[in-house]
Short mmCIF file of C-alpha atoms in Angstrom, two decimals:
data_model
loop_
_atom_site.label_atom_id
_atom_site.label_comp_id
_atom_site.label_asym_id
_atom_site.label_seq_id
_atom_site.Cartn_x
_atom_site.Cartn_y
_atom_site.Cartn_z
CA MET A 1 116.18 107.76 101.46
CA GLU A 2 109.64 108.09 101.83
CA ASP A 3 102.11 109.99 99.40
CA PRO A 4 98.34 110.94 98.51
CA ASN A 5 96.29 108.90 95.84
CA GLN A 6 96.36 106.36 92.76
CA LEU A 7 93.78 104.89 90.48
CA THR A 8 92.37 102.40 87.79
CA THR A 9 93.18 98.99 86.57
CA THR A 10 93.49 97.60 83.16
CA CYS A 11 94.42 93.88 82.32
CA ILE A 12 95.29 92.85 78.97
CA THR A 13 93.90 89.92 77.83
CA THR A 14 93.79 87.79 74.58
CA THR A 15 92.30 84.38 74.11
CA THR A 16 95.48 82.67 74.91
CA THR A 17 97.80 84.70 77.16
CA THR A 18 97.29 87.37 79.72
CA THR A 19 100.10 90.03 80.06
CA THR A 20 101.31 91.24 83.31
CA PRO A 21 99.21 94.49 84.24
CA SER A 22 101.39 97.79 83.94
CA PRO A 23 101.08 100.61 86.56
CA GLU A 24 98.04 102.50 85.41
CA LYS A 25 98.12 106.37 85.70
CA PRO A 26 95.49 109.23 85.69
CA PRO A 27 95.03 111.55 82.73
CA PRO A 28 98.13 113.72 81.88
CA ALA A 29 96.73 116.86 83.22
CA ALA A 30 96.02 114.89 86.67
CA THR A 31 99.46 113.17 86.63
CA LYS A 32 101.30 116.58 86.32
CA THR A 33 99.39 117.82 89.11
CA LEU A 34 99.84 114.79 91.46
CA LEU A 35 103.60 114.71 90.39
CA ILE A 36 103.93 118.51 91.34
CA LEU A 37 102.32 117.84 94.65
CA ASN A 38 104.85 115.03 95.48
CA CYS A 39 107.74 117.07 94.31
CA ILE A 40 106.64 119.70 96.95
CA LEU A 41 106.28 117.01 99.52
CA LEU A 42 109.83 115.66 98.51
CA SER A 43 111.38 119.14 98.69
CA ILE A 44 110.08 119.95 102.21
CA GLY A 45 111.52 116.62 103.40
CA ASN A 46 114.58 116.62 101.35
CA CYS A 47 115.59 120.04 102.55
CA GLY A 48 114.45 120.08 105.88
CA GLY A 49 114.95 116.50 107.06
CA PRO A 50 118.70 116.75 107.27
CA LEU A 51 118.95 120.19 108.72
CA ILE A 52 116.74 119.16 111.49
CA LEU A 53 119.01 115.93 112.14
CA ARG A 54 122.18 118.09 112.15
CA LEU A 55 120.53 120.30 114.72
CA TYR A 56 120.09 117.42 116.95
CA PHE A 57 123.75 116.17 116.62
CA ILE A 58 125.09 119.92 117.05
CA HIS A 59 123.53 120.27 120.52
CA HIS A 60 124.86 116.93 121.82
CA GLY A 61 122.71 114.22 120.52
CA HIS A 62 124.37 111.00 120.10
CA ARG A 63 122.08 108.03 119.46
CA LEU A 64 122.42 107.12 115.90
CA TRP A 65 119.95 104.22 115.77
CA LEU A 66 117.16 106.69 117.64
CA ILE A 67 117.55 109.12 114.83
CA THR A 68 117.85 106.80 112.21
CA ASN A 69 114.46 105.02 113.50
CA ILE A 70 112.88 108.64 113.40
CA GLN A 71 112.90 108.59 109.74
CA THR A 72 110.69 105.65 109.15
CA ILE A 73 108.61 105.25 112.48
CA GLY A 74 105.96 107.74 111.23
CA TRP A 75 104.33 105.04 109.02
CA PRO A 76 101.34 105.10 111.06
CA PHE A 77 100.35 108.49 109.07
CA ILE A 78 100.42 106.40 105.79
CA LEU A 79 97.98 103.74 107.64
CA THR A 80 95.71 106.72 108.40
CA ILE A 81 95.87 107.72 104.61
CA LEU A 82 95.03 104.10 103.55
CA ILE A 83 91.85 103.75 106.03
CA THR A 84 90.43 107.07 104.83
CA LEU A 85 90.78 105.99 101.33
CA HIS A 86 89.14 102.60 102.26
CA LEU A 87 86.28 104.13 103.86
CA HIS A 88 85.85 106.42 100.78
CA ARG A 89 85.82 103.61 98.43
CA ARG A 90 83.21 101.79 100.59
CA ARG A 91 81.04 104.91 100.36
CA ARG A 92 81.21 104.92 96.50
CA ASN A 93 80.80 101.30 96.39
CA THR A 94 77.60 100.10 94.57
CA THR A 95 78.21 96.23 94.62
CA ARG A 96 77.32 93.78 96.98
CA HIS A 97 80.92 92.88 97.60
CA PRO A 98 82.78 95.50 99.77
CA PRO A 99 86.09 96.50 98.59
CA PRO A 100 89.11 95.03 100.18
CA PHE A 101 91.10 96.94 102.87
CA ILE A 102 94.55 95.15 101.57
CA HIS A 103 95.43 94.89 98.10
CA MET A 104 98.91 93.79 98.29
CA ARG A 105 99.94 90.24 97.22
CA GLY A 106 102.59 87.96 98.74
CA ARG A 107 104.94 88.61 95.88
CA LEU A 108 105.04 92.18 96.50
CA PHE A 109 104.95 92.15 100.24
CA PHE A 110 108.14 90.20 100.15
CA ALA A 111 109.73 92.69 97.72
CA ALA A 112 108.73 95.74 99.84
CA ALA A 113 110.00 94.11 103.01
CA PHE A 114 113.23 93.54 101.55
CA ILE A 115 113.54 97.09 100.16
CA GLY A 116 112.44 98.08 103.63
CA VAL A 117 115.26 96.63 105.33
CA LEU A 118 117.71 97.76 102.78
CA THR A 119 116.40 101.18 103.47
CA GLY A 120 116.63 100.96 107.12
CA ALA A 121 120.32 100.17 106.61
CA ASP A 122 120.65 103.37 104.09
CA ASN A 123 119.07 105.52 106.76
CA TYR A 124 121.85 104.62 109.28
CA LEU A 125 124.64 105.44 106.84
CA TYR A 126 123.00 108.85 106.02
CA SER A 127 122.63 109.61 109.98
CA TYR A 128 126.38 108.81 110.44
CA GLY A 129 127.09 111.15 107.76
CA VAL A 130 125.07 114.08 109.18
CA ALA A 131 126.43 113.35 112.64
CA HIS A 132 129.90 113.98 111.51
CA LEU A 133 130.01 116.34 108.47
CA PRO A 134 128.62 120.07 107.98
CA ILE A 135 125.16 119.79 106.05
CA SER A 136 126.80 121.69 103.07
CA THR A 137 129.34 119.09 102.55
CA TYR A 138 126.61 116.25 103.36
CA ALA A 139 124.46 117.98 100.93
CA LEU A 140 127.02 117.95 97.95
CA ILE A 141 128.23 114.34 98.63
CA ASN A 142 124.55 113.35 98.41
CA ALA A 143 124.63 114.63 95.04
CA THR A 144 126.19 111.33 93.79
CA ARG A 145 122.80 109.76 94.45
CA LEU A 146 122.02 110.81 90.80
CA VAL A 147 125.07 108.87 89.35
CA PHE A 148 124.19 105.56 91.11
CA MET A 149 120.56 105.98 90.48
CA ALA A 150 121.21 106.42 86.51
CA ALA A 151 123.72 103.42 86.73
CA PHE A 152 121.37 101.13 88.66
CA ALA A 153 118.18 102.39 86.66
CA PHE A 154 120.01 101.48 83.28
CA VAL A 155 120.75 97.80 84.60
CA LEU A 156 117.34 97.15 86.52
CA VAL A 157 114.59 99.14 84.52
CA ARG A 158 116.47 99.76 81.37
CA GLN A 159 116.37 103.40 81.93
CA ARG A 160 117.85 104.84 78.67
CA PHE A 161 121.12 107.05 78.45
CA THR A 162 121.95 109.92 76.55
CA ALA A 163 124.79 112.24 75.91
CA TYR A 164 123.21 114.66 78.19
CA SER A 165 122.77 112.30 81.01
CA ILE A 166 125.93 110.86 80.88
CA ASN A 167 127.46 114.05 81.10
CA ALA A 168 125.23 115.12 84.22
CA VAL A 169 126.59 111.99 85.77
CA VAL A 170 130.34 112.78 84.94
CA LEU A 171 129.79 116.29 86.29
CA LEU A 172 128.58 115.09 89.58
CA THR A 173 131.29 112.69 89.64
CA VAL A 174 133.88 115.10 89.19
CA GLY A 175 132.30 117.52 91.64
CA SER A 176 132.34 114.78 94.39
CA ALA A 177 135.83 114.29 93.49
CA VAL A 178 136.70 118.04 93.88
CA LEU A 179 134.91 118.11 97.25
CA ALA A 180 137.03 115.11 98.53
CA MET A 181 140.05 117.14 97.69
CA GLN A 182 139.35 119.66 100.39
CA GLY A 183 140.38 117.05 102.99
CA SER A 184 139.27 117.69 106.45
CA GLY A 185 139.31 121.42 105.95
CA ASP A 186 135.62 122.05 106.84
CA ARG A 187 135.88 119.83 109.82
CA PRO A 188 133.27 120.76 112.43
CA ASP A 189 134.73 122.01 115.83
CA GLY A 190 135.42 119.15 118.20
CA GLU A 191 135.05 116.63 115.55
CA GLY A 192 137.98 113.90 114.93
CA LYS A 193 139.62 113.69 111.69
CA GLY A 194 138.87 110.03 111.36
CA GLU A 195 135.18 110.69 112.28
CA TYR A 196 135.27 113.20 109.47
CA VAL A 197 136.63 110.71 107.05
CA MET A 198 134.21 108.06 107.82
CA GLY A 199 131.23 110.42 107.87
CA PHE A 200 132.47 111.01 104.17
CA VAL A 201 132.73 107.41 103.28
CA MET A 202 129.35 106.49 104.88
CA THR A 203 127.47 109.23 103.10
CA ALA A 204 128.78 108.23 99.95
CA ALA A 205 127.83 104.65 100.83
CA ALA A 206 124.40 105.80 101.73
CA ALA A 207 124.31 107.64 98.22
CA ALA A 208 124.93 104.22 96.61
CA VAL A 209 122.57 102.30 98.44
CA TYR A 210 119.72 104.87 97.92
CA GLY A 211 120.54 105.00 94.22
CA LEU A 212 119.78 101.08 94.13
CA VAL A 213 116.75 101.43 96.49
CA SER A 214 115.00 103.82 94.04
CA PRO A 215 115.27 101.69 90.68
CA LEU A 216 114.29 98.56 92.95
CA VAL A 217 111.28 100.37 93.68
CA GLU A 218 110.38 101.16 90.01
CA LEU A 219 111.47 97.64 89.04
CA THR A 220 108.97 96.17 91.71
CA TYR A 221 106.06 98.27 90.34
CA LYS A 222 106.91 96.90 86.71
CA LYS A 223 107.33 93.47 87.85
CA ALA A 224 104.11 93.16 90.37
CA LYS A 225 101.52 90.68 88.97
CA GLN A 226 98.82 93.15 89.92
CA VAL A 227 97.77 96.52 88.58
CA MET A 228 99.80 99.46 90.36
CA THR A 229 97.32 101.82 91.95
CA TYR A 230 98.38 104.80 94.36
CA THR A 231 96.56 102.88 97.04
CA LEU A 232 98.91 99.86 96.34
CA VAL A 233 101.78 102.39 96.13
CA LEU A 234 100.87 103.47 99.66
CA GLU A 235 100.83 100.16 101.06
CA VAL A 236 104.34 99.25 99.37
CA GLN A 237 105.62 102.35 101.43
CA MET A 238 104.01 101.43 104.40
CA VAL A 239 105.38 98.14 104.34
CA MET A 240 108.96 99.41 103.61
CA CYS A 241 108.74 101.80 106.38
CA VAL A 242 107.48 99.24 108.79
CA PHE A 243 110.25 96.63 108.19
CA ALA A 244 112.79 99.57 108.20
CA THR A 245 111.73 100.54 111.77
CA VAL A 246 111.86 97.16 113.03
CA PHE A 247 115.46 96.85 111.61
CA CYS A 248 116.43 100.24 113.28
CA THR A 249 114.44 99.26 116.42
CA VAL A 250 116.58 95.95 116.57
CA GLY A 251 119.64 98.37 116.59
CA MET A 252 118.31 100.57 119.23
CA ILE A 253 117.86 97.72 121.40
CA PHE A 254 121.36 96.40 121.09
CA ASP A 255 122.71 99.95 121.23
CA ASN A 256 120.69 100.49 124.71
CA ASP A 257 119.14 103.59 122.98
CA ILE A 258 115.69 103.07 124.47
CA LYS A 259 117.22 103.06 127.94
CA VAL A 260 119.09 106.55 127.55
CA ILE A 261 116.46 108.67 125.68
CA SER A 262 115.18 110.50 128.97
CA ARG A 263 118.49 111.10 130.17
CA GLU A 264 119.71 112.38 126.79
CA ALA A 265 116.55 114.40 126.76
CA GLU A 266 117.52 116.08 130.01
CA ASP A 267 121.19 116.82 128.78
CA PHE A 268 120.16 118.25 125.53
CA GLY A 269 121.62 121.58 124.64
CA LEU A 270 118.27 123.03 123.68
CA GLY A 271 116.37 121.56 126.59
CA LYS A 272 114.09 118.55 127.31
CA ILE A 273 110.96 120.18 125.54
CA ASN A 274 112.88 121.23 122.24
CA TYR A 275 114.48 117.78 122.25
CA TYR A 276 111.26 115.97 122.03
CA MET A 277 110.14 118.64 119.34
CA ILE A 278 113.01 118.04 117.30
CA LEU A 279 112.29 114.41 117.11
CA SER A 280 108.65 114.99 116.41
CA ILE A 281 109.39 117.50 113.49
CA SER A 282 112.02 114.98 112.21
CA VAL A 283 109.28 112.47 112.02
CA VAL A 284 106.85 114.52 109.95
CA LEU A 285 109.70 115.91 107.57
CA TRP A 286 110.84 112.38 106.80
CA GLN A 287 107.57 111.10 106.01
CA CYS A 288 107.25 114.06 103.63
CA PHE A 289 110.27 113.00 101.76
CA PHE A 290 109.52 109.02 101.53
CA LEU A 291 105.87 109.84 100.57
CA GLY A 292 107.39 112.27 97.95
CA ALA A 293 109.99 110.21 96.96
CA ILE A 294 107.68 107.10 96.07
CA GLY A 295 105.10 109.24 94.58
CA VAL A 296 107.61 110.89 91.96
CA ILE A 297 108.88 107.20 91.34
CA PHE A 298 105.23 106.20 90.32
CA TYR A 299 104.21 109.22 88.36
CA GLY A 300 107.82 109.91 86.87
CA SER A 301 110.64 107.64 87.14
CA SER A 302 113.71 106.92 89.90
CA LEU A 303 116.01 108.89 87.68
CA LEU A 304 113.62 111.89 87.93
CA LEU A 305 113.94 111.60 91.63
CA GLY A 306 117.64 111.65 91.54
CA VAL A 307 117.38 114.98 89.44
CA ILE A 308 114.84 116.80 91.75
CA VAL A 309 117.09 115.80 94.82
CA THR A 310 120.26 117.17 93.06
CA ILE A 311 118.81 120.54 92.09
CA GLN A 312 118.00 121.23 95.75
CA ILE A 313 121.56 121.07 96.74
CA PRO A 314 122.15 124.64 96.48
CA VAL A 315 119.02 125.18 98.99
CA THR A 316 120.37 122.77 101.65
CA GLU A 317 124.01 124.41 101.15
CA ILE A 318 122.52 127.88 101.68
CA LEU A 319 120.56 126.82 104.68
CA GLY A 320 123.36 124.92 106.17
CA VAL A 321 125.74 128.38 105.90
CA ILE A 322 122.98 130.54 107.25
CA PHE A 323 121.79 128.67 110.23
CA TYR A 324 124.73 126.65 111.34
CA LYS A 325 127.52 129.22 110.28
CA GLU A 326 129.09 126.72 108.13
CA LYS A 327 132.46 127.33 106.06
CA PHE A 328 131.96 127.55 102.37
CA LYS A 329 135.43 127.19 100.70
CA THR A 330 136.35 127.14 97.08
CA GLU A 331 136.10 123.39 96.68
CA LYS A 332 132.47 123.47 97.81
CA GLY A 333 131.86 126.18 95.13
CA VAL A 334 133.25 124.35 92.63
CA ALA A 335 131.59 121.19 93.34
CA LEU A 336 128.16 123.39 93.64
CA VAL A 337 128.77 124.77 90.11
CA LEU A 338 129.38 121.46 88.64
CA SER A 339 126.43 119.90 90.31
CA ILE A 340 123.97 122.57 89.12
CA TRP A 341 125.63 122.38 85.40
CA GLY A 342 125.08 118.43 85.62
CA PHE A 343 121.39 119.14 86.46
CA ILE A 344 120.93 121.51 83.65
CA SER A 345 122.54 119.19 81.08
CA TYR A 346 120.14 116.41 82.19
CA PHE A 347 117.28 118.58 82.11
CA TYR A 348 117.99 120.02 78.76
CA GLY A 349 118.48 116.54 77.45
CA GLU A 350 115.05 115.51 79.04
CA TYR A 351 113.76 118.58 77.32
CA LYS A 352 114.87 117.74 73.99
CA HIS A 353 113.76 114.31 73.87
CA MET A 354 110.36 115.16 74.88
CA LYS A 355 110.34 117.71 72.05
CA ILE A 356 111.51 115.21 69.58
CA SER A 357 108.95 112.54 70.77
CA LYS A 358 106.05 115.16 70.47
CA ASP A 359 107.35 116.11 66.78
CA ASP A 360 107.39 112.40 65.87
CA ILE A 361 103.76 112.08 67.17
CA GLN A 362 102.55 114.87 65.28
CA SER A 363 104.14 113.87 62.20
CA THR A 364 102.67 110.41 62.37
CA HIS A 365 99.15 111.67 62.69
CA GLU A 366 99.98 114.06 59.77
CA VAL A 367 100.76 111.08 57.58
CA ALA A 368 97.75 109.11 58.96
#
């Protein structure tokens, strides 16, 4: 549901064996700064992306595959960043051998391609949900991503569970159940009950798929047979976007979206110019999301990504109520409180773990 620059390399070698290189990170201060920058990118895309997509559907946009493709078709922007970084490396290179433009090896390429196709399918599920649900309802269902991320992160990358993270998962699950109890009471005008229910189901399915995608990306970093630098992370993201775009383009061809874009632009509720502006802004916002997301995973973790996305639920909800005059019933309020409570629980657990780790390090130094 996806980033600026990465660094150095180390290979730990012994006389008899060579261990797989691990992702190398900049110094702690630089890591914190880069993590914050990626969080900002992620926030812009995570809050703005669904809102602009909902605007498209509200004003009689109907092409699901088109709006899904929009979410990853901005991959040439990543290519521009990679070219800029390559030219910078060439200027600083002092050896006779110029640095390679492509660092990715076959193993990593195929992993990124597979995750890219999965991302394309996930984006379609999300697009269906945005098309048929109020944005405030969509945002709350989306909070369940943290539940799926936690589960898959535990299985794939051995992400530890604490009482606080388990509590957060339970609260988010209960929040979604409360939201489901409202039935179709906040169904948009003109929306069929069946479409509304399918929108709910598809959004929940999308949350589950994205909950798998993020730990898969983290696992790909860990299992790569080469040192993960930020440049390499950008290459991974570009390949993912390219294959997601190919997947969605095939869907557009079968659904005849390409042939009817100009006709839909003429009939769009806000006019032809605004139609193309909405599509263009969507491209930028979703690239912010994907670049920010992959940066947060690299500098933090996939579970941290889920937590950041979850805390932004109130912002997305409030914006949906303000701009689209959506209903905000009691069930949504309860679900929102449970989501925020879950986030606070997780955040407090992480804070305690970091404090304990810091105290352990200090006591070890004192003993030494």
